[in-house]
Tab-separated table of C-alpha atoms and ligand atoms in Angstrom:
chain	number	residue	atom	x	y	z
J	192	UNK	CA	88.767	122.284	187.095
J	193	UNK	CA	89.442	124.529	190.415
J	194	UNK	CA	86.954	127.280	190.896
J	195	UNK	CA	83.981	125.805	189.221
J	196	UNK	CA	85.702	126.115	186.025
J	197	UNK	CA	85.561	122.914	183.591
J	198	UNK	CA	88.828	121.525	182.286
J	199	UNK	CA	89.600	122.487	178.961
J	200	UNK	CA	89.663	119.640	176.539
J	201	UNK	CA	91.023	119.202	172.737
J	202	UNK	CA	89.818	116.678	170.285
J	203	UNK	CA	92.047	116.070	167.487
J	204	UNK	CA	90.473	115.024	165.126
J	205	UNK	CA	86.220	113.835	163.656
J	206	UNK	CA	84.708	111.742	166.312
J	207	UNK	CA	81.057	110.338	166.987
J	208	UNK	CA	78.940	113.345	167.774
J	209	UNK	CA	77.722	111.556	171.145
J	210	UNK	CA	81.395	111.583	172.457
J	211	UNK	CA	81.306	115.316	171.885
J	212	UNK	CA	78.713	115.205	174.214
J	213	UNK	CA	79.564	113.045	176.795
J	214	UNK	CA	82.397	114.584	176.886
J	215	UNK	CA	81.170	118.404	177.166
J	216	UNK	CA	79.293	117.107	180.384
J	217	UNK	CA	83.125	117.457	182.106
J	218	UNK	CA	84.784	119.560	179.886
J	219	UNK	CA	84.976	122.542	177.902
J	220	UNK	CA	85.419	120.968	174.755
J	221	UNK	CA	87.623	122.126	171.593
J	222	UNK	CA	86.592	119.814	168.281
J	223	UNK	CA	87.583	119.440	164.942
J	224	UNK	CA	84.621	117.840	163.264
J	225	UNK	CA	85.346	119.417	159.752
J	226	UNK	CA	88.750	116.969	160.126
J	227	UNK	CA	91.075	119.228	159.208
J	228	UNK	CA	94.716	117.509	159.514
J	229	UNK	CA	96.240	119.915	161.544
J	230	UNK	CA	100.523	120.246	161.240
J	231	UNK	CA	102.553	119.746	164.229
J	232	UNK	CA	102.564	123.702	164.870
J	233	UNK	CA	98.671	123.719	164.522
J	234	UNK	CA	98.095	121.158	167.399
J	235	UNK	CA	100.609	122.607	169.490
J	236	UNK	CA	98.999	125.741	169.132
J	237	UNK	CA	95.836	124.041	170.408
J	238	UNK	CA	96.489	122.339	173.149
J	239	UNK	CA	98.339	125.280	174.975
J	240	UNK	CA	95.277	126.512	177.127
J	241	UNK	CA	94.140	122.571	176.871
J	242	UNK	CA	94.732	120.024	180.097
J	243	UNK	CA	93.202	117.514	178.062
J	244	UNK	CA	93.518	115.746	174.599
J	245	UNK	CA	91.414	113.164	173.102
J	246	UNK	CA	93.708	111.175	170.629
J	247	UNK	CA	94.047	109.067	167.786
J	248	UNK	CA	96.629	107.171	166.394
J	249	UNK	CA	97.094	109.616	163.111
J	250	UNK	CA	99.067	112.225	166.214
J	251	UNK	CA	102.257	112.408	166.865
J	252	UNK	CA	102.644	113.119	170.507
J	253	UNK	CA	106.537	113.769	170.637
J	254	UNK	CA	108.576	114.769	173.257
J	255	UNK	CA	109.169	118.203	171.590
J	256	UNK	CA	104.841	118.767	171.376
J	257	UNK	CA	105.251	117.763	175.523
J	258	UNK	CA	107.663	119.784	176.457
J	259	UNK	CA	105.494	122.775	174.421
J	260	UNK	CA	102.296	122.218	175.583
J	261	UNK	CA	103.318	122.491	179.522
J	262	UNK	CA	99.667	122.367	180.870
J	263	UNK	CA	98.915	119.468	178.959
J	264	UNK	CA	98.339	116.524	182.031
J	265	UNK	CA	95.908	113.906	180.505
J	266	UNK	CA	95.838	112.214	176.871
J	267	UNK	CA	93.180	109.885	176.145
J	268	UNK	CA	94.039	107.219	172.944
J	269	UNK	CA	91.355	105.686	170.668
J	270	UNK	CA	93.613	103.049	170.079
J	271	UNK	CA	95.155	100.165	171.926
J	272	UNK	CA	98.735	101.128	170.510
J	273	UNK	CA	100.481	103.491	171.697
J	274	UNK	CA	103.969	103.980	169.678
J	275	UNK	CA	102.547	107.465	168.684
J	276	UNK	CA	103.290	108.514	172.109
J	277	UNK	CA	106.852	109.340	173.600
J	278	UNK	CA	105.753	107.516	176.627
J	279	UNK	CA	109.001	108.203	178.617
J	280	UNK	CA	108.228	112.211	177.902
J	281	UNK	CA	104.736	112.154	178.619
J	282	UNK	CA	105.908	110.010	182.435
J	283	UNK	CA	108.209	112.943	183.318
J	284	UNK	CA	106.142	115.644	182.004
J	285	UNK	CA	103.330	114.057	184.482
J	286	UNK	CA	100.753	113.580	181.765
J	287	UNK	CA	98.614	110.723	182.283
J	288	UNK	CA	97.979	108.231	178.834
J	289	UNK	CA	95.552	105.926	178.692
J	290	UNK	CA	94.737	103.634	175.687
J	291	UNK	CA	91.482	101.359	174.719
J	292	UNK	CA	92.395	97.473	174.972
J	293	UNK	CA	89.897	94.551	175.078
J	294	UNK	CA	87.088	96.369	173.503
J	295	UNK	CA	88.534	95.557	169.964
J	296	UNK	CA	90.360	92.279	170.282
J	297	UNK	CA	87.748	90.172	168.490
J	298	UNK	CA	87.054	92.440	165.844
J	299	UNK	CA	90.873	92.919	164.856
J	300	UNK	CA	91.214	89.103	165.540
J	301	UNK	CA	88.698	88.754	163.080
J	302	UNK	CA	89.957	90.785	160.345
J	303	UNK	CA	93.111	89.388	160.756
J	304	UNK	CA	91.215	86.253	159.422
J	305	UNK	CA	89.691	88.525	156.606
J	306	UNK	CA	93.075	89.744	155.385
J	307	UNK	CA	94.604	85.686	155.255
J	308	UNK	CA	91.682	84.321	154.108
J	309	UNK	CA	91.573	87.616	151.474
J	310	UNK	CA	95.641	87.244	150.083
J	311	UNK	CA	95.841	83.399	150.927
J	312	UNK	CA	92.454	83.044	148.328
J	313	UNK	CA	93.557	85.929	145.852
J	314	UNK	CA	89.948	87.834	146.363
J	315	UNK	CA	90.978	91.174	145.592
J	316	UNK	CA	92.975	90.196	142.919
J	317	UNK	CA	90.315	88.768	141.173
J	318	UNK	CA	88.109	91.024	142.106
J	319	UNK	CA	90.029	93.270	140.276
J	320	UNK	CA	90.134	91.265	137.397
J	321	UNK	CA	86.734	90.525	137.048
J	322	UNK	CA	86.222	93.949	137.341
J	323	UNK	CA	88.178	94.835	133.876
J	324	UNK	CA	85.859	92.725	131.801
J	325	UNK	CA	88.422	89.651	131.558
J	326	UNK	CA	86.225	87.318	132.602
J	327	UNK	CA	85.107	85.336	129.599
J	328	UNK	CA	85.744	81.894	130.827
J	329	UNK	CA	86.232	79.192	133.181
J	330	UNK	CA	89.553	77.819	133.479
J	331	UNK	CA	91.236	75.244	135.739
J	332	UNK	CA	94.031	77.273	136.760
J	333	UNK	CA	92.355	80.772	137.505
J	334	UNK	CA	93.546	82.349	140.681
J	335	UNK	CA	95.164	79.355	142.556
J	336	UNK	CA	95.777	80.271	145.701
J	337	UNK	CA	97.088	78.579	149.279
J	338	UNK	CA	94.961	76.699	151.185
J	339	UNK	CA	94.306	77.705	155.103
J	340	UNK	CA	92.211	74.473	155.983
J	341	UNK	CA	94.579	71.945	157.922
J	342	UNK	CA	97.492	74.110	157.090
J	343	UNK	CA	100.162	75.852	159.747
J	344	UNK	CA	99.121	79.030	161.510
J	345	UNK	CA	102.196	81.147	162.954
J	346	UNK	CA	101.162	84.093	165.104
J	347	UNK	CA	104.467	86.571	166.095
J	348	UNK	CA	103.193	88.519	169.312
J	349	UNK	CA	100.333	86.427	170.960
J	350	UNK	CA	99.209	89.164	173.414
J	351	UNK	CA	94.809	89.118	173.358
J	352	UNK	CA	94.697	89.604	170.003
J	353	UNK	CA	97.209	86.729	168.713
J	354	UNK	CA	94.962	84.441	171.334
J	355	UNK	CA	91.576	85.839	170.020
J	356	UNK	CA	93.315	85.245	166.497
J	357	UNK	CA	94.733	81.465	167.569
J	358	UNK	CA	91.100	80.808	169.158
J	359	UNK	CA	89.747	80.768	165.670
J	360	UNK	CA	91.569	78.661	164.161
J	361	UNK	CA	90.281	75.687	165.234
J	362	UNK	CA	87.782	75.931	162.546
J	363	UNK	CA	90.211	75.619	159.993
J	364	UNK	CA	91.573	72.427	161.805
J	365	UNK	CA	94.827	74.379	161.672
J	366	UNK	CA	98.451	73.926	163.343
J	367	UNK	CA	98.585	76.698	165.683
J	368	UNK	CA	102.508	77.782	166.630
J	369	UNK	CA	103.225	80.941	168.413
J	370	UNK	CA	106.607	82.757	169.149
J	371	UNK	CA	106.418	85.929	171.868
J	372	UNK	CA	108.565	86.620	174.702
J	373	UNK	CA	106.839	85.332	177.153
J	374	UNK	CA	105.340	81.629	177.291
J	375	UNK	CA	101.743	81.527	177.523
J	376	UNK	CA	100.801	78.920	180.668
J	377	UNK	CA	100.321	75.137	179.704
J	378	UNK	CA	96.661	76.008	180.470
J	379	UNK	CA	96.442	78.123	178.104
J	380	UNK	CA	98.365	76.665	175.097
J	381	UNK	CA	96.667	74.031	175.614
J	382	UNK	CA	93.193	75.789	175.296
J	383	UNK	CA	94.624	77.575	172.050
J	384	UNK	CA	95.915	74.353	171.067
J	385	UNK	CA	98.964	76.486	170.347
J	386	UNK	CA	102.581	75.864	170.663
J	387	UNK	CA	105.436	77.844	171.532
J	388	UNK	CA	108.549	78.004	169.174
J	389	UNK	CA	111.631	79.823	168.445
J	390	UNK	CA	111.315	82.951	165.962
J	391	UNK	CA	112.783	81.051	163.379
J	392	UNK	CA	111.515	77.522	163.669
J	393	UNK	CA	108.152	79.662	163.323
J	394	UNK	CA	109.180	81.331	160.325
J	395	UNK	CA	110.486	78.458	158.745
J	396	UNK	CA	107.245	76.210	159.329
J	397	UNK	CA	104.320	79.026	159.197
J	398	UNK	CA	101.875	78.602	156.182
J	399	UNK	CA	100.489	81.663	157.289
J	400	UNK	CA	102.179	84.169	159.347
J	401	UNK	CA	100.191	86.760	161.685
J	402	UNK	CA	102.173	90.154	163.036
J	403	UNK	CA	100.561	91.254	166.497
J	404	UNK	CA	103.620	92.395	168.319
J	405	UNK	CA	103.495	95.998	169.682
J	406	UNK	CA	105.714	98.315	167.432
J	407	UNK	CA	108.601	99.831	169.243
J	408	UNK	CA	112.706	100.507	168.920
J	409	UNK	CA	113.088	96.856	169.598
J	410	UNK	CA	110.611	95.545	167.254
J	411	UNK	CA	111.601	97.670	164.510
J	412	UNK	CA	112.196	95.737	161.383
J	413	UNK	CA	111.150	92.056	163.101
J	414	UNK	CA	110.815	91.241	159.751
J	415	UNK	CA	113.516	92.517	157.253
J	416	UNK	CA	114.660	90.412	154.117
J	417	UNK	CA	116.678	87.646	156.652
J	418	UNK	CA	113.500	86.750	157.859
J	419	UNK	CA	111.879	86.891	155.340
J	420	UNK	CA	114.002	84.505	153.221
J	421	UNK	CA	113.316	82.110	156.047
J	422	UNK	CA	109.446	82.029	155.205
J	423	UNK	CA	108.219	79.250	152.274
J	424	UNK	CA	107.595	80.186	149.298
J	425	UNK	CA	103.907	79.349	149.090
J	426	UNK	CA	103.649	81.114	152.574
J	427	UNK	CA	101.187	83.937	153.416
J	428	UNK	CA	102.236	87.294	155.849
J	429	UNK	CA	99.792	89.254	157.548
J	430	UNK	CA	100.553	92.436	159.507
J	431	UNK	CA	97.616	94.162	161.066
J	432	UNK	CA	99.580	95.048	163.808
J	433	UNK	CA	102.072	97.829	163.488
J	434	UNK	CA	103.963	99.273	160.687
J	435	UNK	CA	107.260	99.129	160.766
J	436	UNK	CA	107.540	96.046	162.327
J	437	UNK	CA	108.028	95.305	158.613
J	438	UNK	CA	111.154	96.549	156.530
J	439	UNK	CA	108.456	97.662	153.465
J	440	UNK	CA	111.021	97.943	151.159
J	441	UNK	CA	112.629	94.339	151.807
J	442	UNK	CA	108.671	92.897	151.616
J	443	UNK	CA	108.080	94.642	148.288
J	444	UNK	CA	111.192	92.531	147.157
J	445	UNK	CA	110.431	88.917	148.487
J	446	UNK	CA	106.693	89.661	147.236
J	447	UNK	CA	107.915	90.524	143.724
J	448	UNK	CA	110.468	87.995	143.197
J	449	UNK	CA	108.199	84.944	144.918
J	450	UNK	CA	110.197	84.707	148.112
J	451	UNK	CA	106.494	84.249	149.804
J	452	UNK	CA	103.307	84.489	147.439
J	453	UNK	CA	101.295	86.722	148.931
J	454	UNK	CA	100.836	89.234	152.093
J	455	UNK	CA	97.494	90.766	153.761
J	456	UNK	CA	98.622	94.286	155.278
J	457	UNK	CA	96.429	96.677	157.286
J	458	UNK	CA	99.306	98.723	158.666
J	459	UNK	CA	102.527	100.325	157.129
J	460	UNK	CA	105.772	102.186	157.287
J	461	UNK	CA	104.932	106.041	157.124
J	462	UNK	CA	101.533	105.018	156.559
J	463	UNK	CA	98.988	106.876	155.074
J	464	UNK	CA	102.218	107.477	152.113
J	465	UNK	CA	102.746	103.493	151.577
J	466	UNK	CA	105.621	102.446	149.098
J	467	UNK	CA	103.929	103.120	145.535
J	468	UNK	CA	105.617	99.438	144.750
J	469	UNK	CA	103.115	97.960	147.025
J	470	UNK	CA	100.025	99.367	144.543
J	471	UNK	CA	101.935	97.594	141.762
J	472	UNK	CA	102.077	94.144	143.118
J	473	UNK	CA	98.998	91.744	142.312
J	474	UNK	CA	99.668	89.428	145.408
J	475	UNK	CA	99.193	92.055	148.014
J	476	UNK	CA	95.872	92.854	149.853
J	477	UNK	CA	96.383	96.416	150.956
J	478	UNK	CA	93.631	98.472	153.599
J	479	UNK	CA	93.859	101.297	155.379
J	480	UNK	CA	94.722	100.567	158.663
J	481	UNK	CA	90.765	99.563	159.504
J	482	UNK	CA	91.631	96.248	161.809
J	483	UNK	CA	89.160	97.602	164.439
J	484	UNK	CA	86.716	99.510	162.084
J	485	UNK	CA	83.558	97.789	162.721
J	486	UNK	CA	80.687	99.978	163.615
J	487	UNK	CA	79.939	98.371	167.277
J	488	UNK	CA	83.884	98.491	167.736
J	489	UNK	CA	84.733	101.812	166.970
J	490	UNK	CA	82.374	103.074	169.152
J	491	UNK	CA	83.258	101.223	171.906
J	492	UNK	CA	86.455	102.279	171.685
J	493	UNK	CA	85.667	105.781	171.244
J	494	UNK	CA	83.629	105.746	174.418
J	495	UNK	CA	86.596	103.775	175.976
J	496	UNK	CA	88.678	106.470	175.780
J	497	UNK	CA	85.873	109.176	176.734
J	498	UNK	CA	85.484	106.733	180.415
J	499	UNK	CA	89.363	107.098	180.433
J	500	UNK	CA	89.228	110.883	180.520
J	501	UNK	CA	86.323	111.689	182.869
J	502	UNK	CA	88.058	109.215	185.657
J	503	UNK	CA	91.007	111.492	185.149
J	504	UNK	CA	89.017	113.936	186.030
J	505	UNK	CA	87.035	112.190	188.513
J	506	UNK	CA	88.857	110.028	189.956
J	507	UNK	CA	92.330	111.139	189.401
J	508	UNK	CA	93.288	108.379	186.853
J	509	UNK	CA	92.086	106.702	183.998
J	510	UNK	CA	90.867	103.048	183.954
J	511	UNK	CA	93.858	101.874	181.196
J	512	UNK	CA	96.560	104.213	182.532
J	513	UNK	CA	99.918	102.927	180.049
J	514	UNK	CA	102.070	105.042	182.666
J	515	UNK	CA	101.003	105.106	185.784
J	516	UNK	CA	103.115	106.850	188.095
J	517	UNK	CA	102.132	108.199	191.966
J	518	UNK	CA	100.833	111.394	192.331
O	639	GLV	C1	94.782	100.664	166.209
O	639	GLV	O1	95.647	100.500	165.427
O	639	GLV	C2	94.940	100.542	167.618
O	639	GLV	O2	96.078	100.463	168.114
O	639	GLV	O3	93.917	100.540	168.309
């Protein structure tokens, strides 16, 4: 960066070829388009001569990888979550995170509605099905599912994407409650049409429950087999937020035995190595972690996080600095 030199810059992993080179117009640029998943040793070997890092969420940037890489100062995330980052580490180590919210807050609110509409309607299950050669007739009872139309709508974390996710359900003509820590303003629940309750009154009414809380130590296991015995039995869970907000292993269970009939999940503990029980339940629509993967979306995120970076370098911080702390 001094002497006419450009910043070195790592990215971890296959990225749009036009944020290669956007991003070579700042900095000398280290890629990885042949995606090879690099182990914790691999990356740290990379980013030692690096002051940059362009991120995803597939990284683990730990405290140990901070204190290893010490000319590490500026870490741009693809990704509006940022529980892949030891955020408290990276603050003392002076490295400068930035993350990519607003640009994909309709497109994960509307998947959101894809995965409820998806487990609430059984369409991959019969897909399935249908698939096999077992369909030989109509029948009355084939693939009864839950209705969403006039039904209750409980959203756990309404941060943009619970609103953007609550704004469309007034389609539906459906109940909207909500349960996060903070209240939204009258103005605004009454825009949403959305109503504050407790954690459990929301549990206990929800026809269809929506995760969008943040993942961290004190959201860990939100929803382990207590809550989940709270839910109705005819109820639908959706969690495209985080995983590990949901104890896996107590969902497989209450899935299984009928505690709620069906779930729509996007995200999950140790995920890409889900629990192999979740491949072996029928009421369970199961993607991989693709909430924001429309074309437009991923782009603009991708280019989010490129902006980020070059106002570190340009202006000494990035537009959507997580940590900011003085210079
Ligand atoms: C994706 O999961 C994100 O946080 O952007």
């Amino acid at each position: 960066m001094n002497n006419g030199q450009k910043p070195r810059l790592l990215i971890a992993r296959a990225i749009f070829p036009q944020v290669i080179e956007r991003l070579q117009q700042y900095f000398e640029v280290e890629h990885n388009q042949d995606d090879v998943m690099w182990t914790p040793q691999q990356l740290q070997q990379r980013l030692q001569d690096k002051l940059a890092l362009f991120a995803t969420p597939s990284e683990k940037i730990d405290a140990a990888l901070l204190d290893a890489c010490p000319n590490l100062r500026m870490l741009g995330l693809m990704a509006v979550g940022f529980n892949n980052v030891d955020l408290s580490q990276a603050t003392k180590n002076r490295v400068m995170v930035s993350n990519t919210p607003d640009v994909l807050t309709e497109t994960t609110a509307d998947f959101g509605w894809a995965l409820m509409l998806a487990a609430a309607r059984r369409v991959t299950e019969s897909e399935h099905w249908l698939r096999a050669g077992h369909w030989q007739n109509w029948r009355y009872d084939s693939f009864l599912g839950v209705d969403l139309y006039r039904s209750t709508l409980g959203i756990l974390g309404m941060g943009r994407i619970g609103q953007a996710i609550a704004r469309r359900a007034s389609g539906f003509q459906m109940q909207v409650l909500y349960h996060n820590r903070r209240h939204l303003s009258p103005e605004q629940e009454q825009t949403l049409n959305a109503r504050w309750v407790s954690k459990e009154e929301l549990l206990k009414q929800a026809d269809h429950l929506i995760l969008m809380l943040p993942y961290s130590s004190a959201t860990h296991h939100t929803l382990g087999a207590a809550e989940l015995a709270l839910m109705k039995p005819t109820s639908v869970l959706v969690n495209l937020a985080r995983g590990g907000i949901v104890d896996d292993v107590a969902l497989c269970a209450a899935l299984r035995e009928g505690k709620i009939a069906a779930a729509g999940l996007d995200v999950f503990e140790n995920e890409p190595r889900l629990l192999p029980d979740f491949l072996s339940l029928k009421n369970v629509v199961l993607t991989p972690h693709i909430a924001s993967a429309s074309t437009a979306t991923r782009q603009a995120m991708a280019m989010c996080a490129v902006d980020n970076l070059v106002a570190m370098v340009q202006e000494g911080k990035p537009r959507n600095w997580v940590n900011p702390f003085s210079a």
